[in-house]
Short mmCIF file of C-alpha atoms in Angstrom, two decimals:
data_model
loop_
_atom_site.label_atom_id
_atom_site.label_comp_id
_atom_site.label_asym_id
_atom_site.label_seq_id
_atom_site.Cartn_x
_atom_site.Cartn_y
_atom_site.Cartn_z
CA UNK A 1 2.72 29.18 27.77
CA UNK A 2 3.67 31.71 25.56
CA UNK A 3 4.54 30.93 21.62
CA UNK A 4 7.83 29.67 20.39
CA UNK A 5 11.07 31.57 21.75
CA UNK A 6 14.12 29.66 20.04
CA UNK A 7 13.45 28.47 16.51
CA UNK A 8 15.75 26.89 14.27
CA UNK A 9 15.01 27.53 10.47
CA UNK A 10 16.61 24.54 8.20
CA UNK A 11 17.11 26.20 4.93
CA UNK A 12 18.23 24.42 1.54
CA UNK A 13 19.14 28.03 0.17
CA UNK A 14 16.73 27.54 -2.71
CA UNK A 15 14.68 30.50 -3.91
CA UNK A 16 12.03 29.10 -1.50
CA UNK A 17 14.06 29.78 1.65
CA UNK A 18 12.77 32.95 2.01
CA UNK A 19 9.02 32.05 2.40
CA UNK A 20 10.20 29.32 4.85
CA UNK A 21 12.11 32.06 7.00
CA UNK A 22 9.09 34.37 6.54
CA UNK A 23 6.35 31.65 7.92
CA UNK A 24 9.07 31.28 11.01
CA UNK A 25 8.95 35.05 11.71
CA UNK A 26 5.31 35.29 11.37
CA UNK A 27 4.63 32.67 14.21
CA UNK A 28 7.61 33.49 16.50
CA UNK A 29 7.41 35.41 19.57
CA UNK A 30 8.37 39.05 19.25
CA UNK A 31 11.87 39.00 20.70
CA UNK A 32 12.36 35.05 19.74
CA UNK A 33 16.16 33.96 18.75
CA UNK A 34 15.75 32.35 15.43
CA UNK A 35 18.85 30.29 14.01
CA UNK A 36 19.21 30.01 10.27
CA UNK A 37 20.91 26.57 9.69
CA UNK A 38 21.83 25.22 6.36
CA UNK A 39 23.40 21.67 6.15
CA UNK A 40 26.15 20.78 3.77
CA UNK A 41 26.25 17.30 2.55
CA UNK A 42 29.44 15.79 1.58
CA UNK A 43 29.60 15.20 -2.37
CA UNK A 44 30.65 12.08 -2.16
CA UNK A 45 27.41 11.35 0.28
CA UNK A 46 25.05 12.72 -2.54
CA UNK A 47 27.08 11.55 -5.57
CA UNK A 48 27.57 7.87 -4.49
CA UNK A 49 27.25 5.61 -7.19
CA UNK A 50 27.74 8.42 -9.77
CA UNK A 51 31.29 9.57 -8.52
CA UNK A 52 32.84 5.92 -8.45
CA UNK A 53 35.68 6.82 -5.71
CA UNK A 54 35.43 10.56 -4.77
CA UNK A 55 39.02 10.47 -3.50
CA UNK A 56 40.24 9.31 -7.09
CA UNK A 57 37.80 12.10 -8.95
CA UNK A 58 40.00 15.21 -9.25
CA UNK A 59 38.77 18.50 -8.80
CA UNK A 60 35.61 17.56 -6.40
CA UNK A 61 37.62 19.04 -3.24
CA UNK A 62 38.08 22.26 -4.86
CA UNK A 63 34.32 22.36 -6.27
CA UNK A 64 33.14 22.13 -2.49
CA UNK A 65 35.28 24.50 -1.63
CA UNK A 66 33.87 27.14 -4.06
CA UNK A 67 30.21 25.55 -2.99
CA UNK A 68 31.13 26.27 0.56
CA UNK A 69 31.89 29.99 -0.30
CA UNK A 70 28.58 30.43 -2.31
CA UNK A 71 26.37 29.06 0.62
CA UNK A 72 28.23 31.53 3.18
CA UNK A 73 27.32 34.60 0.75
CA UNK A 74 23.75 33.05 0.22
CA UNK A 75 23.02 32.60 3.79
CA UNK A 76 24.58 35.99 5.17
CA UNK A 77 22.45 37.94 2.47
CA UNK A 78 19.38 36.09 3.79
CA UNK A 79 20.45 36.67 7.44
CA UNK A 80 20.73 40.23 6.66
CA UNK A 81 17.58 40.61 4.86
CA UNK A 82 15.83 39.24 8.18
CA UNK A 83 18.05 41.05 10.53
CA UNK A 84 19.56 38.17 12.15
CA UNK A 85 22.88 38.25 14.12
CA UNK A 86 25.89 36.69 12.36
CA UNK A 87 26.00 34.47 15.34
CA UNK A 88 22.90 32.89 14.40
CA UNK A 89 23.78 31.70 11.02
CA UNK A 90 24.99 28.05 10.86
CA UNK A 91 26.61 25.81 8.08
CA UNK A 92 26.64 22.19 9.26
CA UNK A 93 28.18 19.35 7.62
CA UNK A 94 26.81 15.85 7.29
CA UNK A 95 23.24 14.24 6.93
CA UNK A 96 20.60 16.96 7.06
CA UNK A 97 18.36 15.08 9.30
CA UNK A 98 20.77 14.05 11.81
CA UNK A 99 22.73 17.25 11.93
CA UNK A 100 19.26 19.14 12.38
CA UNK A 101 18.32 16.82 15.40
CA UNK A 102 21.81 17.43 16.97
CA UNK A 103 21.57 21.23 16.49
CA UNK A 104 18.20 21.45 17.61
CA UNK A 105 19.02 19.12 20.82
CA UNK A 106 22.21 20.95 21.72
CA UNK A 107 20.84 24.48 21.57
CA UNK A 108 17.49 23.54 23.04
CA UNK A 109 15.37 24.80 20.11
CA UNK A 110 11.71 24.56 20.52
CA UNK A 111 10.50 24.60 16.77
CA UNK A 112 12.26 23.66 13.59
CA UNK A 113 10.92 25.28 10.83
CA UNK A 114 11.36 23.56 7.35
CA UNK A 115 10.38 23.70 3.79
CA UNK A 116 8.46 20.40 2.47
CA UNK A 117 7.94 19.95 -1.24
CA UNK A 118 4.72 18.52 -2.20
CA UNK A 119 5.39 17.48 -5.54
CA UNK A 120 6.41 14.04 -7.02
CA UNK A 121 9.53 12.93 -8.50
CA UNK A 122 12.49 14.84 -7.44
CA UNK A 123 10.38 17.32 -5.49
CA UNK A 124 9.61 14.09 -3.53
CA UNK A 125 12.94 13.06 -2.61
CA UNK A 126 13.40 16.88 -1.45
CA UNK A 127 10.72 16.64 0.51
CA UNK A 128 11.84 13.55 2.37
CA UNK A 129 14.32 15.59 4.33
CA UNK A 130 11.24 17.35 6.23
CA UNK A 131 9.97 13.48 6.77
CA UNK A 132 13.45 12.44 8.54
CA UNK A 133 13.44 15.69 10.50
CA UNK A 134 9.76 15.23 12.17
CA UNK A 135 11.00 11.42 12.63
CA UNK A 136 12.24 11.38 16.15
CA UNK A 137 12.48 15.09 16.64
CA UNK A 138 12.76 16.10 20.17
CA UNK A 139 10.50 19.16 19.36
CA UNK A 140 7.85 20.93 17.39
CA UNK A 141 8.35 20.57 13.64
CA UNK A 142 6.59 23.29 11.32
CA UNK A 143 6.85 21.96 7.79
CA UNK A 144 6.19 24.88 5.37
CA UNK A 145 4.76 23.54 2.09
CA UNK A 146 6.92 25.18 -0.77
CA UNK A 147 6.48 25.18 -4.47
CA UNK A 148 3.14 24.32 -4.39
CA UNK A 149 1.70 24.06 -7.83
CA UNK A 150 -1.99 23.82 -6.69
CA UNK B 1 1.33 37.83 4.94
CA UNK B 2 -0.57 37.36 7.97
CA UNK B 3 -0.24 34.37 10.12
CA UNK B 4 -2.72 31.14 9.80
CA UNK B 5 -6.38 32.19 9.49
CA UNK B 6 -7.66 28.62 8.95
CA UNK B 7 -6.33 25.78 11.09
CA UNK B 8 -7.13 22.53 11.30
CA UNK B 9 -6.30 20.60 14.34
CA UNK B 10 -6.13 16.65 13.95
CA UNK B 11 -6.45 14.90 17.26
CA UNK B 12 -6.38 11.49 18.53
CA UNK B 13 -8.41 12.50 21.83
CA UNK B 14 -5.73 11.10 24.08
CA UNK B 15 -5.10 13.20 26.87
CA UNK B 16 -2.27 14.98 24.74
CA UNK B 17 -4.83 16.56 22.69
CA UNK B 18 -5.33 19.78 24.84
CA UNK B 19 -1.25 20.33 24.53
CA UNK B 20 -1.73 20.19 20.44
CA UNK B 21 -4.91 22.30 20.46
CA UNK B 22 -3.01 24.81 22.79
CA UNK B 23 0.02 25.19 20.33
CA UNK B 24 -2.54 25.90 17.50
CA UNK B 25 -4.08 28.53 19.42
CA UNK B 26 -0.74 30.00 20.32
CA UNK B 27 0.03 30.69 16.64
CA UNK B 28 -3.38 31.01 15.19
CA UNK B 29 -4.41 34.82 14.19
CA UNK B 30 -6.69 36.40 16.79
CA UNK B 31 -9.78 35.50 14.84
CA UNK B 32 -8.59 32.45 12.99
CA UNK B 33 -10.97 29.78 12.15
CA UNK B 34 -10.12 26.47 14.18
CA UNK B 35 -11.30 23.35 12.98
CA UNK B 36 -10.82 20.20 15.46
CA UNK B 37 -10.91 16.55 13.79
CA UNK B 38 -11.10 13.38 15.07
CA UNK B 39 -10.69 10.46 12.36
CA UNK B 40 -12.45 7.21 13.68
CA UNK B 41 -10.59 4.42 11.87
CA UNK B 42 -13.27 1.17 11.10
CA UNK B 43 -12.18 -1.32 13.79
CA UNK B 44 -11.75 -4.17 11.26
CA UNK B 45 -9.47 -1.56 9.69
CA UNK B 46 -7.35 -1.38 12.80
CA UNK B 47 -7.51 -5.18 13.97
CA UNK B 48 -7.12 -6.73 10.48
CA UNK B 49 -5.65 -9.87 11.19
CA UNK B 50 -6.49 -10.24 14.82
CA UNK B 51 -10.10 -10.20 14.25
CA UNK B 52 -10.19 -12.84 11.61
CA UNK B 53 -13.53 -11.58 9.77
CA UNK B 54 -15.15 -8.54 11.24
CA UNK B 55 -18.36 -9.46 9.96
CA UNK B 56 -18.40 -12.85 11.57
CA UNK B 57 -17.20 -11.30 15.04
CA UNK B 58 -20.67 -10.58 16.80
CA UNK B 59 -20.52 -7.42 18.89
CA UNK B 60 -17.85 -5.46 16.87
CA UNK B 61 -20.40 -3.12 15.42
CA UNK B 62 -22.30 -2.55 18.66
CA UNK B 63 -18.81 -1.67 20.27
CA UNK B 64 -17.88 0.93 17.27
CA UNK B 65 -21.36 2.29 17.90
CA UNK B 66 -20.34 2.95 21.54
CA UNK B 67 -16.95 4.17 20.97
CA UNK B 68 -18.54 6.80 18.64
CA UNK B 69 -20.73 8.05 21.46
CA UNK B 70 -17.79 8.39 23.41
CA UNK B 71 -15.56 10.35 20.91
CA UNK B 72 -18.62 12.36 20.20
CA UNK B 73 -18.80 13.50 23.93
CA UNK B 74 -14.85 13.84 24.39
CA UNK B 75 -14.69 16.21 21.22
CA UNK B 76 -17.63 18.39 22.28
CA UNK B 77 -15.91 18.88 25.87
CA UNK B 78 -12.91 19.60 24.04
CA UNK B 79 -14.68 21.99 21.82
CA UNK B 80 -16.19 23.82 24.64
CA UNK B 81 -13.10 24.05 26.39
CA UNK B 82 -11.56 26.09 23.82
CA UNK B 83 -14.47 27.85 22.86
CA UNK B 84 -14.89 26.72 19.34
CA UNK B 85 -18.34 26.69 17.66
CA UNK B 86 -19.82 22.99 17.23
CA UNK B 87 -19.89 23.35 13.63
CA UNK B 88 -16.07 23.51 13.82
CA UNK B 89 -16.16 19.62 15.28
CA UNK B 90 -15.87 17.07 12.81
CA UNK B 91 -15.76 13.23 13.40
CA UNK B 92 -14.55 11.65 10.00
CA UNK B 93 -14.35 8.02 9.27
CA UNK B 94 -11.39 6.21 7.32
CA UNK B 95 -7.63 6.16 7.26
CA UNK B 96 -6.16 9.14 9.04
CA UNK B 97 -3.73 10.45 6.67
CA UNK B 98 -6.56 10.13 3.72
CA UNK B 99 -9.31 11.89 5.66
CA UNK B 100 -7.23 14.68 7.00
CA UNK B 101 -5.89 15.52 3.42
CA UNK B 102 -9.15 15.39 2.06
CA UNK B 103 -10.58 17.58 4.86
CA UNK B 104 -7.71 19.85 4.36
CA UNK B 105 -8.09 20.44 0.67
CA UNK B 106 -12.07 20.66 0.98
CA UNK B 107 -11.86 23.71 3.47
CA UNK B 108 -9.07 24.89 2.31
CA UNK B 109 -7.03 24.79 5.41
CA UNK B 110 -3.86 27.04 5.57
CA UNK B 111 -2.11 24.62 8.52
CA UNK B 112 -2.80 21.16 9.80
CA UNK B 113 -1.89 20.66 13.33
CA UNK B 114 -1.30 17.41 14.33
CA UNK B 115 0.41 15.40 17.56
CA UNK B 116 3.73 13.15 17.15
CA UNK B 117 4.69 11.03 19.46
CA UNK B 118 8.54 11.00 19.62
CA UNK B 119 8.90 7.58 21.39
CA UNK B 120 9.89 4.27 20.10
CA UNK B 121 8.05 1.08 19.92
CA UNK B 122 4.01 1.44 19.94
CA UNK B 123 4.41 5.28 20.31
CA UNK B 124 6.51 5.56 17.23
CA UNK B 125 3.68 3.89 15.43
CA UNK B 126 1.02 6.26 16.35
CA UNK B 127 3.88 9.17 15.31
CA UNK B 128 3.56 7.63 11.97
CA UNK B 129 0.15 9.51 11.38
CA UNK B 130 2.34 12.64 11.43
CA UNK B 131 4.56 11.36 8.79
CA UNK B 132 1.80 10.05 6.67
CA UNK B 133 -0.11 13.54 7.14
CA UNK B 134 3.27 15.38 6.24
CA UNK B 135 3.77 13.42 3.06
CA UNK B 136 1.60 14.74 0.16
CA UNK B 137 0.06 17.60 2.17
CA UNK B 138 -0.98 20.62 0.40
CA UNK B 139 -0.48 22.88 2.85
CA UNK B 140 1.62 23.48 6.25
CA UNK B 141 1.93 21.00 8.73
CA UNK B 142 2.86 21.76 12.53
CA UNK B 143 3.87 18.75 14.40
CA UNK B 144 3.54 19.07 17.98
CA UNK B 145 5.77 16.80 20.08
CA UNK B 146 3.78 15.40 22.64
CA UNK B 147 4.50 12.70 25.27
CA UNK B 148 8.25 13.65 25.61
CA UNK B 149 10.10 11.97 27.78
CA UNK B 150 13.16 13.90 27.71
#
């Protein structure tokens, strides 16, 4: 039994993504195949109830496109910093836990590494993605505690 | 940044505990301090609703004591197999997630390794301990998928 050869690092592109990626590197096999994944959630998913009808809310589509550019740049910078080949950087669209599971299954990933926020309030909400990923995952999951105040 | 030096492996003493411990060994630093923890839940906690009044249910205390002996033996055998010093084997009492968190905080553990069942029904129930441990943990958590049917 060897350590993890195929790893998927799911990040939210916050400042803490580097710490999550670093942990993945630490426990990966020397020549492990590390994939960096960001899941872009449709804005009308996130703001359902706030944006009454997304189609009627002019400018939302444009904003989403600009966001996509920003995400691409941030992901590329992170990939460069950690020497990951460009084909190992992925932007997916949909619900984070669902897309992460789908990707892990399709690529026969052995370990999913994800940041987990331990705080309360908003941070707890963010941390719920880690919980959702763990639930029903077909492979091992390393939840890296980020933003720890203790 | 080095890999994990102080690791807590929370096991349920099922046949899958070895696989969980093996994963911990794989990602641990060469001289890591690995603690093996089993949380014995009081039987009247587990069977609340089935055993109407635990105090009135004669023989339960005796059964619990015999269980404790069995647990001790199994834990020792596992500790020997993985060359863990006897002082690194721990039997705690109470609610699993609460006790695991308490132990991790007290011993400044860097990583909790726990088995996670991915199946449905009863297995899903068992897997919920991993979720509860993740929720509010002060350190990283590696959930090892055990009993995978896929």
